[in-house]
């Protein structure tokens, strides 16, 4: 037989043997992750039950017990885990008092500020462990004055009051919860001269309105229910701004923390709809606009001031206490120094059954499935890190302190951060992300079955009401993605509802295992282009030159196209040939460019007056921590220029345009991978 023929037979036989003996592909394990054989609803339910047996506010014994449970569970899944502690400033209520004197002739009405327990409440035996309703970091003080109704307490609401010639100064503001972050409600009231703030939940917004039933008969908040939360406008421990609260660290005094402008300077309390309704019925003056009115059976809302007088007293205590982040690590085999991070917070104001512990239960289920994959031979290409944060409710404290402590490591090694607080709450799937991750999220939803309709995917149910699934952006400060995106510049997602465990884990697996990071910066550039077009309309008659932005976005689009083509060439070449050492180097270099491009959107000086926020594309709105627009620095400058309208302030808008154009150009240079 011809030698060449024999050699060919040997080569074919060797190839067949290699194929038969080679380990399964990464995609095989990803499909296995979604299979029913690895999932366990009973296990998730048990996690949720254990985590929510007691109220577990940050700094409490119950929350430390929950941390121990998360740690032991991860350890049982063979995930190398540990607890990282920080000593942070948290506040708790000591005393609260609220008295209403409807008119000088009336006897005072003293509110009991108590939430009722419903018949059959399974947690009635531990109800006394729930803290009295309060605002974290509220100013301790006693104030008295006429009450003014200010709708949602937004900047535009105070503009309406000014048009009505209603003076807020020296009065107590009553505002509805909703639309904006409660800390901004308090800050806006202070800016208008108010001496105190009450924030109530209006039945029209949270009680279902009309004849709707309340919990436990329906989902709506009962008349005595109170929406508690923080009124701190920063991120992380307010006494260690910009650095971690670890060990014997530098710490600001309370006075210096107040001077920072993020801790409230007037007292506030959250109150129920029933108490808010009683106060509204005592307010006279002009009738509020139609869009300020309540729902069915509500009184006619008037704006005041008075004649009702409110006496508000709040005393809180601030203590330095220990919080605990639980960190679990599955080390990558080929790129252990590249981190794919999954995060969820654990602390809750009360029991936390939906937010956050449905997310914690899902986090543990993802870890469980990945343990099962490891038993079947899967090994991640990159390192996967599970993070269970503490003290998120107070101001994203656990995650912020960890990011500040590990800033340089994360800046050089973090691939992406994926957050889930709410894994169960009604129907539907909701997602927000930095734009380069949109396609990855959409791809994952196409692979996961809709738990409420087995004949379709999550994606198909997602687009029922729209041809294009709506993915939000991570500009607000609503959860623990904030420090990753807005302080360091790490690509991130935040998802909720639906079959979260499968989508969350699948996205993590693809980020951890795919040879080339599945980032799409062309869609990022296209979205920036649309946002600048909107800005062009807004500034059409203001003399602001936007060509720097248009030019830098054009460069970003070219760089995104260039790197996509480079990846395709390498992928096509490696389909038919063994991967060379040089190709391994090139893959790493391309991935580094994809990973670091988001960092380039940050600026070391941060936003004017808000230097912790480094990202010039995404950050919370100055007057609503939950909200955001593209280019927050430009947006802040525009709002200020519109209100005062001086040449210098419009020049400041132009300066912010140049700043944003520079970071976009920096991102294009990173994607291009070439020095100028």
Short mmCIF file of C-alpha atoms in Angstrom, two decimals, residues 246-596:
data_model
loop_
_atom_site.label_atom_id
_atom_site.label_comp_id
_atom_site.label_asym_id
_atom_site.label_seq_id
_atom_site.Cartn_x
_atom_site.Cartn_y
_atom_site.Cartn_z
CA UNK A 246 -12.13 48.35 56.28
CA UNK A 247 -10.01 48.07 59.41
CA UNK A 248 -8.89 51.23 61.18
CA UNK A 249 -9.68 53.44 58.21
CA UNK A 250 -9.96 57.21 57.92
CA UNK A 251 -13.51 58.31 58.73
CA UNK A 252 -15.35 61.63 58.42
CA UNK A 253 -17.04 63.17 61.43
CA UNK A 254 -20.83 63.48 61.34
CA UNK A 255 -20.49 67.22 60.70
CA UNK A 256 -18.11 66.65 57.78
CA UNK A 257 -20.40 63.96 56.36
CA UNK A 258 -23.29 66.44 56.43
CA UNK A 259 -21.16 69.03 54.65
CA UNK A 260 -20.72 66.54 51.81
CA UNK A 261 -24.29 67.31 50.77
CA UNK A 262 -25.56 63.72 50.54
CA UNK A 263 -26.90 63.30 54.08
CA UNK A 264 -30.28 65.00 54.72
CA UNK A 265 -30.33 68.24 56.70
CA UNK A 266 -34.02 68.21 57.65
CA UNK A 267 -36.06 65.47 59.37
CA UNK A 268 -38.39 63.19 57.45
CA UNK A 269 -40.72 60.27 58.04
CA UNK A 270 -42.48 57.76 55.79
CA UNK A 271 -46.19 57.44 56.59
CA UNK A 272 -49.11 55.34 55.39
CA UNK A 273 -51.84 56.22 52.93
CA UNK A 274 -54.36 56.41 55.80
CA UNK A 275 -52.24 58.96 57.68
CA UNK A 276 -51.51 60.92 54.49
CA UNK A 277 -55.21 60.97 53.69
CA UNK A 278 -56.02 62.37 57.14
CA UNK A 279 -53.46 65.16 56.68
CA UNK A 280 -54.66 65.98 53.14
CA UNK A 281 -58.20 66.48 54.42
CA UNK A 282 -56.90 69.18 56.79
CA UNK A 283 -55.13 71.21 54.09
CA UNK A 284 -56.85 74.26 52.62
CA UNK A 285 -55.76 76.82 50.04
CA UNK A 286 -55.79 76.50 46.28
CA UNK A 287 -57.03 73.30 44.67
CA UNK A 288 -54.19 71.24 43.25
CA UNK A 289 -54.00 70.50 39.52
CA UNK A 290 -55.92 67.53 38.15
CA UNK A 291 -52.77 65.44 37.76
CA UNK A 292 -51.99 66.02 41.45
CA UNK A 293 -55.35 64.63 42.61
CA UNK A 294 -56.02 61.23 44.16
CA UNK A 295 -58.18 58.37 43.00
CA UNK A 296 -61.73 57.28 43.67
CA UNK A 297 -63.15 58.37 47.07
CA UNK A 298 -60.14 60.61 47.73
CA UNK A 299 -60.76 64.13 49.04
CA UNK A 300 -60.07 67.16 46.87
CA UNK A 301 -56.34 67.73 47.22
CA UNK A 302 -55.39 71.30 48.07
CA UNK A 303 -51.86 72.67 48.36
CA UNK A 304 -51.95 74.81 51.51
CA UNK A 305 -50.03 76.06 53.35
CA UNK A 306 -52.09 75.08 56.38
CA UNK A 307 -54.19 75.85 58.18
CA UNK A 308 -53.17 72.46 59.55
CA UNK A 309 -50.03 72.49 61.69
CA UNK A 310 -47.81 69.42 61.81
CA UNK A 311 -45.42 68.66 64.64
CA UNK A 312 -42.79 66.18 63.43
CA UNK A 313 -40.17 64.72 65.73
CA UNK A 314 -37.60 62.08 64.83
CA UNK A 315 -34.59 60.81 66.76
CA UNK A 316 -32.26 58.24 65.30
CA UNK A 317 -28.93 56.78 66.27
CA UNK A 318 -25.93 56.30 64.01
CA UNK A 319 -23.61 53.43 64.88
CA UNK A 320 -20.51 51.92 63.33
CA UNK A 321 -21.46 48.30 62.82
CA UNK A 322 -20.26 45.24 60.93
CA UNK A 323 -21.74 44.24 57.58
CA UNK A 324 -20.90 41.03 55.74
CA UNK A 325 -20.48 40.36 52.03
CA UNK A 326 -20.36 36.67 51.09
CA UNK A 327 -17.98 35.98 48.19
CA UNK A 328 -17.79 32.65 46.32
CA UNK A 329 -15.30 31.80 43.57
CA UNK A 330 -15.19 29.17 40.81
CA UNK A 331 -11.73 29.62 39.34
CA UNK A 332 -11.31 29.68 35.59
CA UNK A 333 -8.91 27.24 33.93
CA UNK A 334 -7.60 29.17 30.92
CA UNK A 335 -8.09 32.77 32.06
CA UNK A 336 -8.32 32.74 35.87
CA UNK A 337 -7.50 36.46 35.99
CA UNK A 338 -10.67 37.42 34.12
CA UNK A 339 -13.75 37.81 36.34
CA UNK A 340 -17.41 37.25 35.48
CA UNK A 341 -19.31 38.50 38.54
CA UNK A 342 -22.86 37.65 39.66
CA UNK A 343 -24.31 39.76 42.47
CA UNK A 344 -27.37 40.12 44.66
CA UNK A 345 -27.96 41.77 48.02
CA UNK A 346 -29.25 39.95 51.09
CA UNK A 347 -30.36 42.62 53.59
CA UNK A 348 -34.00 43.72 53.73
CA UNK A 349 -36.02 46.30 55.66
CA UNK A 350 -38.34 43.51 56.76
CA UNK A 351 -38.56 39.92 55.44
CA UNK A 352 -37.39 40.52 51.87
CA UNK A 353 -39.37 37.73 50.21
CA UNK A 354 -39.35 39.42 46.79
CA UNK A 355 -36.61 42.04 47.00
CA UNK A 356 -33.93 40.80 47.52
CA UNK A 357 -34.15 37.21 48.70
CA UNK A 358 -35.91 35.75 45.68
CA UNK A 359 -32.74 36.95 43.96
CA UNK A 360 -30.54 35.39 46.66
CA UNK A 361 -32.33 32.06 46.24
CA UNK A 362 -31.76 32.32 42.47
CA UNK A 363 -28.06 33.09 43.03
CA UNK A 364 -27.70 29.93 45.12
CA UNK A 365 -29.54 27.93 42.45
CA UNK A 366 -27.14 29.17 39.75
CA UNK A 367 -24.23 28.08 41.96
CA UNK A 368 -25.91 24.70 42.51
CA UNK A 369 -26.34 24.07 38.77
CA UNK A 370 -22.75 25.08 38.09
CA UNK A 371 -21.59 22.62 40.75
CA UNK A 372 -23.55 19.90 38.93
CA UNK A 373 -21.88 20.94 35.67
CA UNK A 374 -18.46 20.65 37.31
CA UNK A 375 -19.32 17.13 38.42
CA UNK A 376 -19.97 16.30 34.78
CA UNK A 377 -16.61 17.69 33.68
CA UNK A 378 -17.26 21.37 32.93
CA UNK A 379 -14.51 23.83 33.75
CA UNK A 380 -15.02 27.53 33.08
CA UNK A 381 -12.59 29.36 30.86
CA UNK A 382 -12.77 32.47 33.07
CA UNK A 383 -13.30 32.85 36.82
CA UNK A 384 -16.90 33.16 38.05
CA UNK A 385 -17.49 35.13 41.27
CA UNK A 386 -20.69 35.03 43.32
CA UNK A 387 -21.28 38.11 45.50
CA UNK A 388 -24.01 38.36 48.13
CA UNK A 389 -24.02 41.98 49.28
CA UNK A 390 -24.97 43.51 52.61
CA UNK A 391 -26.49 46.94 53.45
CA UNK A 392 -27.73 47.64 49.91
CA UNK A 393 -30.94 49.13 51.26
CA UNK A 394 -29.03 51.82 53.15
CA UNK A 395 -27.18 53.08 50.07
CA UNK A 396 -25.53 50.26 48.06
CA UNK A 397 -23.00 50.05 50.88
CA UNK A 398 -21.70 46.48 50.78
CA UNK A 399 -21.05 46.45 47.04
CA UNK A 400 -19.62 49.97 47.00
CA UNK A 401 -17.14 49.28 49.79
CA UNK A 402 -16.01 46.07 48.05
CA UNK A 403 -15.60 47.81 44.69
CA UNK A 404 -13.69 50.70 46.30
CA UNK A 405 -11.39 48.24 48.07
CA UNK A 406 -10.80 46.16 44.92
CA UNK A 407 -10.97 49.02 42.41
CA UNK A 408 -7.68 48.42 40.61
CA UNK A 409 -8.13 44.65 40.40
CA UNK A 410 -11.64 45.06 39.03
CA UNK A 411 -10.58 47.78 36.59
CA UNK A 412 -7.98 45.45 35.08
CA UNK A 413 -9.77 42.09 35.35
CA UNK A 414 -13.59 42.34 35.52
CA UNK A 415 -15.34 41.19 32.33
CA UNK A 416 -18.89 42.02 33.43
CA UNK A 417 -21.19 42.28 36.44
CA UNK A 418 -24.70 40.75 36.47
CA UNK A 419 -27.23 41.79 39.13
CA UNK A 420 -30.54 40.28 40.21
CA UNK A 421 -32.55 41.55 43.18
CA UNK A 422 -35.99 40.28 42.19
CA UNK A 423 -36.40 36.81 40.71
CA UNK A 424 -40.16 36.47 41.26
CA UNK A 425 -42.80 39.17 41.05
CA UNK A 426 -45.65 38.63 38.68
CA UNK A 427 -45.33 37.85 35.00
CA UNK A 428 -42.81 39.09 32.45
CA UNK A 429 -39.12 39.64 32.00
CA UNK A 430 -37.34 42.95 32.53
CA UNK A 431 -33.74 43.79 31.77
CA UNK A 432 -31.35 46.70 31.81
CA UNK A 433 -27.75 46.65 30.62
CA UNK A 434 -24.87 48.58 29.19
CA UNK A 435 -25.53 48.50 25.42
CA UNK A 436 -22.78 46.06 24.34
CA UNK A 437 -24.60 43.30 26.26
CA UNK A 438 -28.03 43.73 24.63
CA UNK A 439 -27.59 41.01 22.01
CA UNK A 440 -26.24 38.56 24.58
CA UNK A 441 -29.35 39.07 26.74
CA UNK A 442 -31.66 38.67 23.75
CA UNK A 443 -29.84 35.48 22.70
CA UNK A 444 -30.26 34.01 26.19
CA UNK A 445 -34.00 34.79 26.31
CA UNK A 446 -34.43 32.93 23.01
CA UNK A 447 -32.89 29.81 24.57
CA UNK A 448 -34.97 29.74 27.77
CA UNK A 449 -38.53 28.45 27.88
CA UNK A 450 -41.26 30.72 29.22
CA UNK A 451 -42.24 29.18 32.60
CA UNK A 452 -45.84 30.37 32.11
CA UNK A 453 -46.21 29.07 28.54
CA UNK A 454 -44.10 26.08 27.52
CA UNK A 455 -44.90 26.60 23.84
CA UNK A 456 -42.76 29.73 23.63
CA UNK A 457 -39.46 31.19 24.76
CA UNK A 458 -38.96 34.07 27.17
CA UNK A 459 -38.04 36.16 24.14
CA UNK A 460 -41.32 35.38 22.37
CA UNK A 461 -43.34 36.39 25.42
CA UNK A 462 -41.15 39.47 25.81
CA UNK A 463 -42.00 40.81 22.34
CA UNK A 464 -45.73 40.17 22.47
CA UNK A 465 -46.44 43.85 23.02
CA UNK A 466 -43.54 45.21 20.97
CA UNK A 467 -41.53 44.19 17.93
CA UNK A 468 -38.30 45.22 19.66
CA UNK A 469 -37.66 44.12 23.26
CA UNK A 470 -37.02 47.12 25.46
CA UNK A 471 -33.74 46.92 27.38
CA UNK A 472 -33.25 49.72 29.87
CA UNK A 473 -29.99 51.43 30.76
CA UNK A 474 -28.05 51.38 34.02
CA UNK A 475 -27.86 55.09 34.68
CA UNK A 476 -29.90 55.13 37.89
CA UNK A 477 -28.53 54.21 41.30
CA UNK A 478 -31.20 51.60 41.95
CA UNK A 479 -29.01 48.64 42.88
CA UNK A 480 -25.55 47.15 43.27
CA UNK A 481 -24.50 47.51 39.63
CA UNK A 482 -23.92 51.20 40.38
CA UNK A 483 -20.34 50.99 41.67
CA UNK A 484 -19.33 48.63 38.86
CA UNK A 485 -20.73 50.72 36.01
CA UNK A 486 -20.66 54.27 37.30
CA UNK A 487 -17.50 54.22 39.40
CA UNK A 488 -15.22 51.75 37.58
CA UNK A 489 -16.74 51.29 34.12
CA UNK A 490 -17.52 47.56 34.11
CA UNK A 491 -20.16 46.31 31.62
CA UNK A 492 -23.23 45.14 33.53
CA UNK A 493 -26.78 43.81 33.45
CA UNK A 494 -29.71 43.98 35.87
CA UNK A 495 -32.55 41.52 35.28
CA UNK A 496 -35.73 40.60 37.12
CA UNK A 497 -38.88 38.44 37.06
CA UNK A 498 -39.61 35.46 34.83
CA UNK A 499 -37.29 32.44 34.65
CA UNK A 500 -34.37 34.45 36.00
CA UNK A 501 -32.14 31.61 37.22
CA UNK A 502 -31.80 30.08 33.74
CA UNK A 503 -31.19 33.39 31.95
CA UNK A 504 -28.83 34.70 34.63
CA UNK A 505 -26.76 31.53 34.64
CA UNK A 506 -26.74 31.14 30.87
CA UNK A 507 -25.49 34.70 30.34
CA UNK A 508 -22.81 34.09 32.98
CA UNK A 509 -21.72 30.85 31.28
CA UNK A 510 -21.44 32.50 27.89
CA UNK A 511 -19.40 35.36 29.31
CA UNK A 512 -17.20 32.90 31.18
CA UNK A 513 -16.73 30.34 28.41
CA UNK A 514 -16.94 31.89 24.95
CA UNK A 515 -13.54 32.28 23.32
CA UNK A 516 -14.36 35.82 22.22
CA UNK A 517 -16.27 38.04 24.63
CA UNK A 518 -19.81 38.48 23.22
CA UNK A 519 -19.74 42.29 23.29
CA UNK A 520 -21.35 44.38 20.54
CA UNK A 521 -19.97 47.93 20.48
CA UNK A 522 -21.52 48.74 17.11
CA UNK A 523 -24.97 48.78 18.75
CA UNK A 524 -23.45 50.95 21.50
CA UNK A 525 -22.27 53.48 18.91
CA UNK A 526 -25.64 53.46 17.16
CA UNK A 527 -27.47 54.16 20.41
CA UNK A 528 -25.11 57.00 21.27
CA UNK A 529 -25.82 58.44 17.82
CA UNK A 530 -29.57 58.41 18.48
CA UNK A 531 -29.07 60.08 21.84
CA UNK A 532 -27.01 62.89 20.30
CA UNK A 533 -29.71 63.38 17.65
CA UNK A 534 -32.18 63.92 20.52
CA UNK A 535 -29.73 66.31 22.15
CA UNK A 536 -29.44 68.23 18.87
CA UNK A 537 -33.19 68.89 18.92
CA UNK A 538 -33.11 69.97 22.57
CA UNK A 539 -30.23 72.40 21.94
CA UNK A 540 -31.26 73.57 18.48
CA UNK A 541 -31.37 77.26 19.39
CA UNK A 542 -28.75 77.41 22.13
CA UNK A 543 -25.60 77.81 20.04
CA UNK A 544 -24.04 74.57 21.38
CA UNK A 545 -21.75 72.82 18.89
CA UNK A 546 -22.30 69.06 18.83
CA UNK A 547 -19.82 68.16 16.09
CA UNK A 548 -17.30 66.83 18.66
CA UNK A 549 -19.84 64.20 19.73
CA UNK A 550 -20.83 63.25 16.19
CA UNK A 551 -17.17 62.92 15.17
CA UNK A 552 -16.20 60.79 18.17
CA UNK A 553 -19.19 58.49 17.70
CA UNK A 554 -18.19 58.04 14.05
CA UNK A 555 -14.73 56.96 15.23
CA UNK A 556 -16.30 54.57 17.75
CA UNK A 557 -18.44 53.01 15.02
CA UNK A 558 -15.37 52.51 12.82
CA UNK A 559 -13.43 50.95 15.72
CA UNK A 560 -16.33 48.64 16.58
CA UNK A 561 -16.55 47.50 12.96
CA UNK A 562 -12.78 46.96 12.82
CA UNK A 563 -12.62 44.73 15.90
CA UNK A 564 -15.68 42.75 14.78
CA UNK A 565 -13.93 42.05 11.46
CA UNK A 566 -10.72 41.04 13.23
CA UNK A 567 -12.64 38.56 15.36
CA UNK A 568 -14.42 37.10 12.32
CA UNK A 569 -11.14 36.57 10.45
CA UNK A 570 -9.65 34.73 13.40
CA UNK A 571 -12.80 32.64 13.93
CA UNK A 572 -12.91 31.63 10.26
CA UNK A 573 -9.23 30.69 10.25
CA UNK A 574 -9.49 28.57 13.38
CA UNK A 575 -12.47 26.58 12.10
CA UNK A 576 -10.17 24.69 9.69
CA UNK A 577 -6.83 24.84 11.47
CA UNK A 578 -5.44 24.14 14.90
CA UNK A 579 -5.14 27.21 17.10
CA UNK A 580 -1.59 28.50 17.11
CA UNK A 581 0.24 30.10 20.00
CA UNK A 582 0.06 33.43 18.20
CA UNK A 583 -3.69 33.02 17.82
CA UNK A 584 -4.07 32.47 21.56
CA UNK A 585 -2.22 35.73 22.11
CA UNK A 586 -4.42 37.51 19.56
CA UNK A 587 -7.62 36.21 21.18
CA UNK A 588 -6.45 37.53 24.53
CA UNK A 589 -5.52 40.89 23.02
CA UNK A 590 -8.90 41.27 21.28
CA UNK A 591 -10.78 40.35 24.45
CA UNK A 592 -8.79 42.87 26.45
CA UNK A 593 -9.80 45.58 24.03
CA UNK A 594 -13.46 44.56 24.33
CA UNK A 595 -13.26 44.40 28.12
CA UNK A 596 -11.45 47.71 28.62
#
